[in-house]
Amino acid sequence: MTIRETSHRGLPTSASAPVGFSLLLTLLAATLVVPTPAAAQAPESAGAADAVTATTPSTDATEPAPAKMTARELEEKLEPLPSPDLAPLEASVRDVILLRREALNAHIADGTVAPIAEAFGELGFLFHAHGLWPAAIACYRNAEALLPEDPRWSYSTALALRDSNDLEAAAAAYEHALDVLPRNPAAIIALAEIRLEQNQPEWAKALLRYALEVVPESPAGLAVLGQVALSQKRYAKAVTYFERSHSQQPAATRLHYPRALAYRGLGDVEKAKENLALRGEAGVRPPDPIQDEINERKTGERVMLLEGRRAFAARDFQAAAAFFQRAVEADPESSRALVNLASAQAMAGNPQAAVENYRVVLEREPENASALFNLGVLLMQAGQRDQALPLLEQAAAADPDDAEARLELAKVKTQDGDLQAALGWAEEALNADRSMQSAWTYAAQIEVALGRWKEARERLEDAARQIPGQGLIIHELARLLAASLDVSQRDGEMAVNLASSVAQAAPTPQYLETLALALGEAGRCDEALQVQELAIERAAGTPVADRLKNDLARYQNGPPCRPPFAGGS
């Protein structure tokens, strides 16, 4: 059972670039057109020079962060956290903040640096989402002090400073963030917007040229270039930029207002009126995963969903269900909270409650693909095939890219004995997601059930080429090469090489059994016997051990000790 609402967001935790951003600022400064002294309020060159001087880092190499620190070292490294007033917040948000502070204290007591930094960052996101700027900034600075190479924390500091309207400090923080991750378009554009607000349009323009090198035709970059041109009364240029931005992002109705001002400046009254009538609230901004992370924490329902997903990923399904229940209480109309609650209940061993909750979701949203799929899977597990099948078919119809629903339908058709239909659904799953290991292996297993060993081998070899290094695929291919009923498809030595790689990575009874089969096919009976005995030892106390023991005689009596059949798994 999977939660389909989950997503992973965030900047990469490390990056390298040929030049730091402070050096880039120096190069940009050399390209600026310095205004004459008579120009009103235009100290761009002086401001730029100050910015470069203020943010040029030391040339000394940064010492790598230690893995652990003592309490004394941490006390010297970290700044104290403010204690903001949590009373105005939703009760669920307060609870999570307190829980996160407890987790932070536990990590500090342990002294391991990376988890402490992550805990500071998570707490900072929560403070930030609810406007508690000083506490958020202190958290981000502590996270950065512990892991300065992680670009998230310097950038998050810049976001919080800008949100708290400390523009000069925010500008310096953005420049520092860009030293860590120079090709971050969201930071470049934000810095350009600040420089424009500070009446430094030439600096803004130079930054935006760089942003458009990083992301050509960036709608957000073009929109800010339009604002720069508008501020300089270059109305025709402003119109061009706004139109290029709007063509990339037609839903950005907020662009109509500055475009109306530009047309008014050109004397085109009709175009100005037309754009004023179309203005709206939807703006344009560059993709910003960190801002998205913060926004996810802005309501009690969202905070509880995030906590539930973390618990679910850690396989603490009881805790996940408790968090998702709180999300439902925070927003009783939230279908995603109810889907996630049902999924956690199913995994926690309460399938009846899960079924009831999925049915409630489908009463509200009959086309909810996650509820259709998950309810279909639960009903199949309960042996209610006739009820499950139409739900899975609806899930597949609702989302043409839903590979999981198509693979589940392949399994249903296999149980029905309709292998051709099963193969068709497995191939549809592959068409939806070529990286889905289980779809490749299941399609090959159907080919085997149809007696098409050559086609099964070709399919698995194709999978190994398309998504190399995948353990499930390597194992299936090794087993086929070792024990195909079509002896012409066997290749003992190749099977040994493949089976060895997966058995070394994960020495489970199943993988060890396949390695023994491969060694037997290769005529290496003594080695096969040793590996089979290890597989039996690993499977002790399970029914698998008895089946594995039945094959011992073949290896003990060999050579030859070739497997006569594929065997079970």
CSV table of N, CA, C and O in Angstrom, one decimal, residues 195-298:
chain,number,residue,atom,x,y,z
A,195,ARG,N,17.2,44.4,-5.7
A,195,ARG,CA,18.0,45.5,-6.2
A,195,ARG,C,17.1,46.5,-7.0
A,195,ARG,O,17.3,47.7,-7.0
A,196,LEU,N,16.1,46.0,-7.6
A,196,LEU,CA,15.1,46.9,-8.3
A,196,LEU,C,14.4,47.7,-7.3
A,196,LEU,O,14.2,48.9,-7.5
A,197,GLU,N,13.9,47.1,-6.2
A,197,GLU,CA,13.2,47.8,-5.1
A,197,GLU,C,14.1,48.8,-4.5
A,197,GLU,O,13.7,49.9,-4.0
A,198,GLN,N,15.4,48.6,-4.5
A,198,GLN,CA,16.4,49.5,-3.9
A,198,GLN,C,16.9,50.6,-5.0
A,198,GLN,O,17.9,51.2,-4.7
A,199,ASN,N,16.2,50.6,-6.1
A,199,ASN,CA,16.5,51.6,-7.2
A,199,ASN,C,17.9,51.4,-7.7
A,199,ASN,O,18.6,52.3,-8.0
A,200,GLN,N,18.2,50.1,-8.0
A,200,GLN,CA,19.4,49.7,-8.6
A,200,GLN,C,19.1,48.9,-9.9
A,200,GLN,O,19.4,47.7,-10.0
A,201,PRO,N,18.4,49.5,-10.9
A,201,PRO,CA,17.9,48.7,-12.0
A,201,PRO,C,19.0,48.1,-12.9
A,201,PRO,O,18.8,47.0,-13.4
A,202,GLU,N,20.2,48.7,-12.9
A,202,GLU,CA,21.3,48.2,-13.8
A,202,GLU,C,21.8,46.9,-13.1
A,202,GLU,O,22.1,45.9,-13.8
A,203,TRP,N,21.9,46.9,-11.8
A,203,TRP,CA,22.3,45.6,-11.1
A,203,TRP,C,21.3,44.6,-11.3
A,203,TRP,O,21.6,43.4,-11.6
A,204,ALA,N,20.0,44.9,-11.2
A,204,ALA,CA,18.9,44.0,-11.4
A,204,ALA,C,19.0,43.4,-12.8
A,204,ALA,O,18.9,42.2,-13.0
A,205,LYS,N,19.2,44.2,-13.8
A,205,LYS,CA,19.3,43.8,-15.2
A,205,LYS,C,20.4,42.8,-15.4
A,205,LYS,O,20.3,41.8,-16.1
A,206,ALA,N,21.6,43.1,-14.8
A,206,ALA,CA,22.8,42.2,-15.0
A,206,ALA,C,22.5,40.9,-14.4
A,206,ALA,O,22.8,39.8,-14.9
A,207,LEU,N,21.9,40.9,-13.2
A,207,LEU,CA,21.5,39.6,-12.5
A,207,LEU,C,20.5,38.8,-13.4
A,207,LEU,O,20.6,37.6,-13.5
A,208,LEU,N,19.6,39.5,-14.0
A,208,LEU,CA,18.5,38.8,-14.8
A,208,LEU,C,19.1,38.2,-16.0
A,208,LEU,O,18.7,37.2,-16.5
A,209,ARG,N,20.1,38.9,-16.6
A,209,ARG,CA,20.8,38.3,-17.8
A,209,ARG,C,21.4,37.0,-17.4
A,209,ARG,O,21.4,36.0,-18.1
A,210,TYR,N,22.0,36.9,-16.2
A,210,TYR,CA,22.6,35.7,-15.7
A,210,TYR,C,21.5,34.6,-15.5
A,210,TYR,O,21.7,33.5,-15.8
A,211,ALA,N,20.4,35.1,-14.9
A,211,ALA,CA,19.3,34.1,-14.6
A,211,ALA,C,18.8,33.5,-15.9
A,211,ALA,O,18.5,32.3,-16.0
A,212,LEU,N,18.7,34.3,-17.0
A,212,LEU,CA,18.3,33.8,-18.3
A,212,LEU,C,19.3,32.9,-19.0
A,212,LEU,O,19.0,32.1,-19.9
A,213,GLU,N,20.6,33.0,-18.6
A,213,GLU,CA,21.6,32.0,-19.0
A,213,GLU,C,21.4,30.7,-18.3
A,213,GLU,O,21.5,29.6,-18.9
A,214,VAL,N,21.0,30.8,-17.1
A,214,VAL,CA,20.7,29.5,-16.3
A,214,VAL,C,19.5,28.9,-16.8
A,214,VAL,O,19.4,27.6,-17.0
A,215,VAL,N,18.4,29.6,-16.9
A,215,VAL,CA,17.1,29.1,-17.4
A,215,VAL,C,16.6,30.0,-18.5
A,215,VAL,O,15.9,31.0,-18.3
A,216,PRO,N,16.9,29.7,-19.8
A,216,PRO,CA,16.5,30.5,-20.9
A,216,PRO,C,15.0,30.7,-21.0
A,216,PRO,O,14.2,29.7,-20.7
A,217,GLU,N,14.5,31.9,-21.3
A,217,GLU,CA,13.1,32.2,-21.4
A,217,GLU,C,12.4,31.9,-20.1
A,217,GLU,O,11.2,31.6,-20.1
A,218,SER,N,13.1,32.1,-18.9
A,218,SER,CA,12.4,31.9,-17.6
A,218,SER,C,11.3,32.9,-17.5
A,218,SER,O,11.5,34.2,-17.6
A,219,PRO,N,10.0,32.5,-17.3
A,219,PRO,CA,8.9,33.5,-17.2
A,219,PRO,C,9.1,34.5,-16.1
A,219,PRO,O,8.8,35.7,-16.3
A,220,ALA,N,9.6,34.0,-14.9
A,220,ALA,CA,9.9,34.9,-13.8
A,220,ALA,C,11.0,35.9,-14.2
A,220,ALA,O,10.9,37.1,-13.9
A,221,GLY,N,12.1,35.5,-14.8
A,221,GLY,CA,13.1,36.4,-15.1
A,221,GLY,C,12.7,37.4,-16.1
A,221,GLY,O,13.0,38.6,-16.0
A,222,LEU,N,11.9,37.0,-17.1
A,222,LEU,CA,11.4,37.9,-18.1
A,222,LEU,C,10.5,39.0,-17.5
A,222,LEU,O,10.5,40.1,-17.9
A,223,ALA,N,9.6,38.5,-16.6
A,223,ALA,CA,8.7,39.4,-15.9
A,223,ALA,C,9.5,40.5,-15.1
A,223,ALA,O,9.1,41.7,-15.2
A,224,VAL,N,10.5,40.1,-14.4
A,224,VAL,CA,11.3,41.1,-13.7
A,224,VAL,C,12.0,42.0,-14.6
A,224,VAL,O,12.2,43.3,-14.4
A,225,LEU,N,12.5,41.5,-15.7
A,225,LEU,CA,13.2,42.4,-16.7
A,225,LEU,C,12.2,43.4,-17.3
A,225,LEU,O,12.5,44.6,-17.5
A,226,GLY,N,10.9,43.0,-17.4
A,226,GLY,CA,9.9,43.9,-17.8
A,226,GLY,C,9.7,45.0,-16.8
A,226,GLY,O,9.5,46.2,-17.1
A,227,GLN,N,9.8,44.6,-15.5
A,227,GLN,CA,9.6,45.6,-14.4
A,227,GLN,C,10.8,46.6,-14.5
A,227,GLN,O,10.7,47.8,-14.2
A,228,VAL,N,12.0,46.1,-14.7
A,228,VAL,CA,13.2,46.9,-14.8
A,228,VAL,C,13.0,47.9,-16.0
A,228,VAL,O,13.2,49.2,-15.8
A,229,ALA,N,12.6,47.5,-17.1
A,229,ALA,CA,12.4,48.3,-18.3
A,229,ALA,C,11.3,49.4,-18.0
A,229,ALA,O,11.4,50.5,-18.3
A,230,LEU,N,10.2,48.9,-17.3
A,230,LEU,CA,9.1,49.9,-16.9
A,230,LEU,C,9.7,51.0,-16.0
A,230,LEU,O,9.3,52.1,-16.2
A,231,SER,N,10.5,50.6,-15.0
A,231,SER,CA,11.1,51.6,-14.1
A,231,SER,C,12.0,52.6,-14.8
A,231,SER,O,12.1,53.7,-14.3
A,232,GLN,N,12.5,52.2,-15.9
A,232,GLN,CA,13.4,53.1,-16.7
A,232,GLN,C,12.7,53.8,-17.9
A,232,GLN,O,13.3,54.4,-18.7
A,233,LYS,N,11.3,53.6,-17.9
A,233,LYS,CA,10.5,54.2,-18.9
A,233,LYS,C,10.8,53.7,-20.3
A,233,LYS,O,10.6,54.4,-21.3
A,234,ARG,N,11.3,52.5,-20.4
A,234,ARG,CA,11.6,51.9,-21.7
A,234,ARG,C,10.3,51.0,-22.0
A,234,ARG,O,10.4,49.8,-21.9
A,235,TYR,N,9.2,51.7,-22.4
A,235,TYR,CA,7.9,51.0,-22.4
A,235,TYR,C,7.8,49.9,-23.5
A,235,TYR,O,7.3,48.9,-23.2
A,236,ALA,N,8.4,50.2,-24.7
A,236,ALA,CA,8.3,49.1,-25.7
A,236,ALA,C,9.0,47.9,-25.3
A,236,ALA,O,8.6,46.7,-25.5
A,237,LYS,N,10.2,48.1,-24.7
A,237,LYS,CA,11.0,46.9,-24.2
A,237,LYS,C,10.2,46.2,-23.1
A,237,LYS,O,10.2,44.9,-23.0
A,238,ALA,N,9.6,47.0,-22.2
A,238,ALA,CA,8.8,46.4,-21.1
A,238,ALA,C,7.7,45.5,-21.7
A,238,ALA,O,7.4,44.4,-21.2
A,239,VAL,N,7.0,46.0,-22.7
A,239,VAL,CA,5.9,45.2,-23.3
A,239,VAL,C,6.4,43.9,-23.9
A,239,VAL,O,5.8,42.9,-23.7
A,240,THR,N,7.5,44.0,-24.5
A,240,THR,CA,8.1,42.8,-25.1
A,240,THR,C,8.4,41.7,-24.0
A,240,THR,O,8.1,40.5,-24.2
A,241,TYR,N,9.0,42.2,-22.9
A,241,TYR,CA,9.4,41.2,-21.9
A,241,TYR,C,8.1,40.6,-21.3
A,241,TYR,O,8.0,39.4,-21.0
A,242,PHE,N,7.1,41.5,-21.0
A,242,PHE,CA,5.9,41.0,-20.3
A,242,PHE,C,5.2,40.0,-21.3
A,242,PHE,O,4.7,39.0,-20.8
A,243,GLU,N,5.2,40.3,-22.6
A,243,GLU,CA,4.5,39.4,-23.5
A,243,GLU,C,5.3,38.0,-23.6
A,243,GLU,O,4.6,37.0,-23.7
A,244,ARG,N,6.6,38.1,-23.6
A,244,ARG,CA,7.3,36.8,-23.7
A,244,ARG,C,7.1,36.0,-22.4
A,244,ARG,O,7.0,34.8,-22.4
A,245,SER,N,7.0,36.7,-21.2
A,245,SER,CA,6.8,36.0,-20.0
A,245,SER,C,5.4,35.4,-20.0
A,245,SER,O,5.2,34.2,-19.6
A,246,HIS,N,4.4,36.2,-20.4
A,246,HIS,CA,3.0,35.7,-20.4
A,246,HIS,C,2.8,34.5,-21.4
A,246,HIS,O,2.0,33.6,-21.2
A,247,SER,N,3.6,34.5,-22.5
A,247,SER,CA,3.4,33.4,-23.5
A,247,SER,C,3.9,32.1,-22.9
A,247,SER,O,3.5,31.0,-23.2
A,248,GLN,N,4.9,32.2,-21.9
A,248,GLN,CA,5.4,31.0,-21.3
A,248,GLN,C,4.5,30.6,-20.1
A,248,GLN,O,4.4,29.4,-19.8
A,249,GLN,N,3.8,31.5,-19.5
A,249,GLN,CA,2.9,31.2,-18.4
A,249,GLN,C,1.6,32.0,-18.5
A,249,GLN,O,1.4,33.0,-17.8
A,250,PRO,N,0.7,31.5,-19.4
A,250,PRO,CA,-0.5,32.2,-19.7
A,250,PRO,C,-1.4,32.4,-18.4
A,250,PRO,O,-2.3,33.4,-18.4
A,251,ALA,N,-1.3,31.6,-17.4
A,251,ALA,CA,-2.2,31.7,-16.2
A,251,ALA,C,-1.7,32.9,-15.3
A,251,ALA,O,-2.5,33.2,-14.4
A,252,ALA,N,-0.6,33.5,-15.6
A,252,ALA,CA,-0.1,34.6,-14.7
A,252,ALA,C,-0.9,35.9,-15.0
A,252,ALA,O,-0.3,36.8,-15.7
A,253,THR,N,-2.1,36.0,-14.5
A,253,THR,CA,-2.9,37.2,-14.8
A,253,THR,C,-2.4,38.5,-14.2
A,253,THR,O,-2.8,39.5,-14.6
A,254,ARG,N,-1.5,38.4,-13.1
A,254,ARG,CA,-1.0,39.6,-12.5
A,254,ARG,C,-0.1,40.4,-13.5
A,254,ARG,O,0.1,41.6,-13.3
A,255,LEU,N,0.4,39.7,-14.5
A,255,LEU,CA,1.2,40.4,-15.5
A,255,LEU,C,0.5,41.5,-16.3
A,255,LEU,O,1.0,42.4,-16.9
A,256,HIS,N,-0.9,41.3,-16.3
A,256,HIS,CA,-1.7,42.3,-17.1
A,256,HIS,C,-1.5,43.7,-16.6
A,256,HIS,O,-1.6,44.7,-17.3
A,257,TYR,N,-1.4,43.9,-15.3
A,257,TYR,CA,-1.3,45.2,-14.7
A,257,TYR,C,-0.1,46.0,-15.1
A,257,TYR,O,-0.2,47.1,-15.7
A,258,PRO,N,1.1,45.4,-14.9
A,258,PRO,CA,2.3,46.2,-15.4
A,258,PRO,C,2.3,46.3,-16.9
A,258,PRO,O,2.8,47.3,-17.5
A,259,ARG,N,1.8,45.4,-17.6
A,259,ARG,CA,1.7,45.5,-19.1
A,259,ARG,C,0.8,46.6,-19.5
A,259,ARG,O,1.1,47.4,-20.4
A,260,ALA,N,-0.3,46.8,-18.7
A,260,ALA,CA,-1.2,48.0,-19.0
A,260,ALA,C,-0.4,49.3,-18.8
A,260,ALA,O,-0.6,50.2,-19.6
A,261,LEU,N,0.4,49.4,-17.7
A,261,LEU,CA,1.2,50.6,-17.5
A,261,LEU,C,2.1,50.8,-18.6
A,261,LEU,O,2.4,52.0,-19.0
A,262,ALA,N,2.7,49.7,-19.1
A,262,ALA,CA,3.7,49.9,-20.3
A,262,ALA,C,2.9,50.4,-21.5
A,262,ALA,O,3.4,51.3,-22.2
A,263,TYR,N,1.8,49.8,-21.8
A,263,TYR,CA,1.0,50.3,-22.9
A,263,TYR,C,0.6,51.8,-22.7
A,263,TYR,O,0.5,52.6,-23.7
A,264,ARG,N,0.2,52.1,-21.5
A,264,ARG,CA,-0.2,53.5,-21.3
A,264,ARG,C,1.0,54.4,-21.5
A,264,ARG,O,0.9,55.5,-22.1
A,265,GLY,N,2.2,54.0,-21.1
A,265,GLY,CA,3.4,54.8,-21.4
A,265,GLY,C,3.7,55.0,-22.9
A,265,GLY,O,4.2,56.0,-23.3
A,266,LEU,N,3.2,54.0,-23.7
A,266,LEU,CA,3.4,54.1,-25.2
A,266,LEU,C,2.3,54.9,-25.8
A,266,LEU,O,2.3,55.1,-27.0
A,267,GLY,N,1.3,55.2,-25.0
A,267,GLY,CA,0.1,56.0,-25.5
A,267,GLY,C,-0.9,55.1,-26.1
A,267,GLY,O,-1.9,55.6,-26.8
A,268,ASP,N,-0.9,53.8,-26.0
A,268,ASP,CA,-1.9,52.9,-26.5
A,268,ASP,C,-3.0,52.7,-25.4
A,268,ASP,O,-2.9,51.7,-24.7
A,269,VAL,N,-3.9,53.6,-25.4
A,269,VAL,CA,-5.0,53.6,-24.4
A,269,VAL,C,-5.8,52.3,-24.5
A,269,VAL,O,-6.2,51.7,-23.4
A,270,GLU,N,-6.2,51.9,-25.7
A,270,GLU,CA,-7.0,50.7,-25.8
A,270,GLU,C,-6.4,49.4,-25.2
A,270,GLU,O,-7.0,48.7,-24.5
A,271,LYS,N,-5.1,49.2,-25.6
A,271,LYS,CA,-4.4,48.1,-25.0
A,271,LYS,C,-4.2,48.2,-23.5
A,271,LYS,O,-4.3,47.2,-22.8
A,272,ALA,N,-4.0,49.4,-23.0
A,272,ALA,CA,-3.9,49.6,-21.6
A,272,ALA,C,-5.2,49.2,-20.9
A,272,ALA,O,-5.2,48.4,-19.9
A,273,LYS,N,-6.4,49.6,-21.4
A,273,LYS,CA,-7.7,49.3,-20.9
A,273,LYS,C,-7.9,47.8,-20.9
A,273,LYS,O,-8.4,47.2,-20.0
A,274,GLU,N,-7.6,47.2,-22.1
A,274,GLU,CA,-7.8,45.7,-22.2
A,274,GLU,C,-7.0,44.9,-21.2
A,274,GLU,O,-7.6,44.0,-20.6
A,275,ASN,N,-5.8,45.3,-20.9
A,275,ASN,CA,-5.0,44.6,-19.9
A,275,ASN,C,-5.5,44.9,-18.5
A,275,ASN,O,-5.4,43.9,-17.7
A,276,LEU,N,-5.9,46.1,-18.2
A,276,LEU,CA,-6.4,46.4,-16.9
A,276,LEU,C,-7.7,45.5,-16.6
A,276,LEU,O,-7.8,45.0,-15.5
A,277,ALA,N,-8.5,45.3,-17.6
A,277,ALA,CA,-9.7,44.5,-17.4
A,277,ALA,C,-9.3,43.0,-17.1
A,277,ALA,O,-10.1,42.3,-16.5
A,278,LEU,N,-8.2,42.6,-17.6
A,278,LEU,CA,-7.8,41.2,-17.4
A,278,LEU,C,-6.9,40.9,-16.2
A,278,LEU,O,-6.6,39.7,-16.0
A,279,ARG,N,-6.5,41.9,-15.5
A,279,ARG,CA,-5.6,41.7,-14.4
A,279,ARG,C,-6.2,40.8,-13.3
A,279,ARG,O,-7.4,40.8,-13.1
A,280,GLY,N,-5.4,40.0,-12.7
A,280,GLY,CA,-5.8,39.1,-11.7
A,280,GLY,C,-4.7,38.9,-10.6
A,280,GLY,O,-3.8,39.7,-10.5
A,281,GLU,N,-4.8,37.8,-9.8
A,281,GLU,CA,-3.9,37.6,-8.7
A,281,GLU,C,-2.9,36.6,-8.9
A,281,GLU,O,-2.0,36.4,-8.1
A,282,ALA,N,-2.9,35.8,-10.0
A,282,ALA,CA,-2.0,34.8,-10.2
A,282,ALA,C,-0.7,35.4,-10.8
A,282,ALA,O,-0.6,35.9,-11.8
A,283,GLY,N,0.4,35.2,-10.0
A,283,GLY,CA,1.7,35.8,-10.4
A,283,GLY,C,2.6,34.8,-11.1
A,283,GLY,O,2.1,33.7,-11.4
A,284,VAL,N,3.8,35.1,-11.3
A,284,VAL,CA,4.8,34.2,-11.9
A,284,VAL,C,6.0,34.2,-11.0
A,284,VAL,O,6.5,35.3,-10.6
A,285,ARG,N,6.5,33.0,-10.7
A,285,ARG,CA,7.8,32.9,-9.9
A,285,ARG,C,8.5,31.7,-10.4
A,285,ARG,O,7.9,30.8,-11.0
A,286,PRO,N,9.8,31.7,-10.3
A,286,PRO,CA,10.6,30.5,-10.7
A,286,PRO,C,10.3,29.3,-9.8
A,286,PRO,O,9.8,29.5,-8.7
A,287,PRO,N,10.5,28.1,-10.3
A,287,PRO,CA,10.4,26.9,-9.4
A,287,PRO,C,11.3,27.1,-8.2
A,287,PRO,O,12.4,27.5,-8.3
A,288,ASP,N,10.7,26.9,-7.0
A,288,ASP,CA,11.4,27.1,-5.7
A,288,ASP,C,11.0,26.0,-4.7
A,288,ASP,O,10.1,26.2,-3.9
A,289,PRO,N,11.7,24.9,-4.7
A,289,PRO,CA,11.4,23.8,-3.9
A,289,PRO,C,11.5,24.1,-2.4
A,289,PRO,O,10.7,23.6,-1.6
A,290,ILE,N,12.3,25.0,-2.0
A,290,ILE,CA,12.4,25.4,-0.6
A,290,ILE,C,11.2,26.2,-0.1
A,290,ILE,O,10.6,25.9,0.9
A,291,GLN,N,10.8,27.1,-1.0
A,291,GLN,CA,9.6,27.9,-0.7
A,291,GLN,C,8.4,26.9,-0.6
A,291,GLN,O,7.5,27.1,0.2
A,292,ASP,N,8.3,26.0,-1.5
A,292,ASP,CA,7.3,25.0,-1.5
A,292,ASP,C,7.3,24.2,-0.2
A,292,ASP,O,6.2,23.9,0.4
A,293,GLU,N,8.5,23.8,0.3
A,293,GLU,CA,8.6,23.1,1.6
A,293,GLU,C,8.0,24.0,2.7
A,293,GLU,O,7.2,23.4,3.6
A,294,ILE,N,8.3,25.2,2.7
A,294,ILE,CA,7.7,26.1,3.8
A,294,ILE,C,6.2,26.2,3.6
A,294,ILE,O,5.5,26.2,4.6
A,295,ASN,N,5.7,26.4,2.4
A,295,ASN,CA,4.3,26.6,2.2
A,295,ASN,C,3.5,25.4,2.7
A,295,ASN,O,2.4,25.5,3.1
A,296,GLU,N,4.2,24.2,2.6
A,296,GLU,CA,3.5,22.9,3.0
A,296,GLU,C,3.2,22.9,4.5
A,296,GLU,O,2.3,22.1,4.9
A,297,ARG,N,3.8,23.8,5.2
A,297,ARG,CA,3.6,23.8,6.7
A,297,ARG,C,2.7,24.9,7.2
A,297,ARG,O,2.7,25.2,8.4
A,298,LYS,N,2.0,25.5,6.3
A,298,LYS,CA,1.2,26.7,6.7
A,298,LYS,C,-0.1,26.5,7.3
A,298,LYS,O,-0.7,27.4,7.8
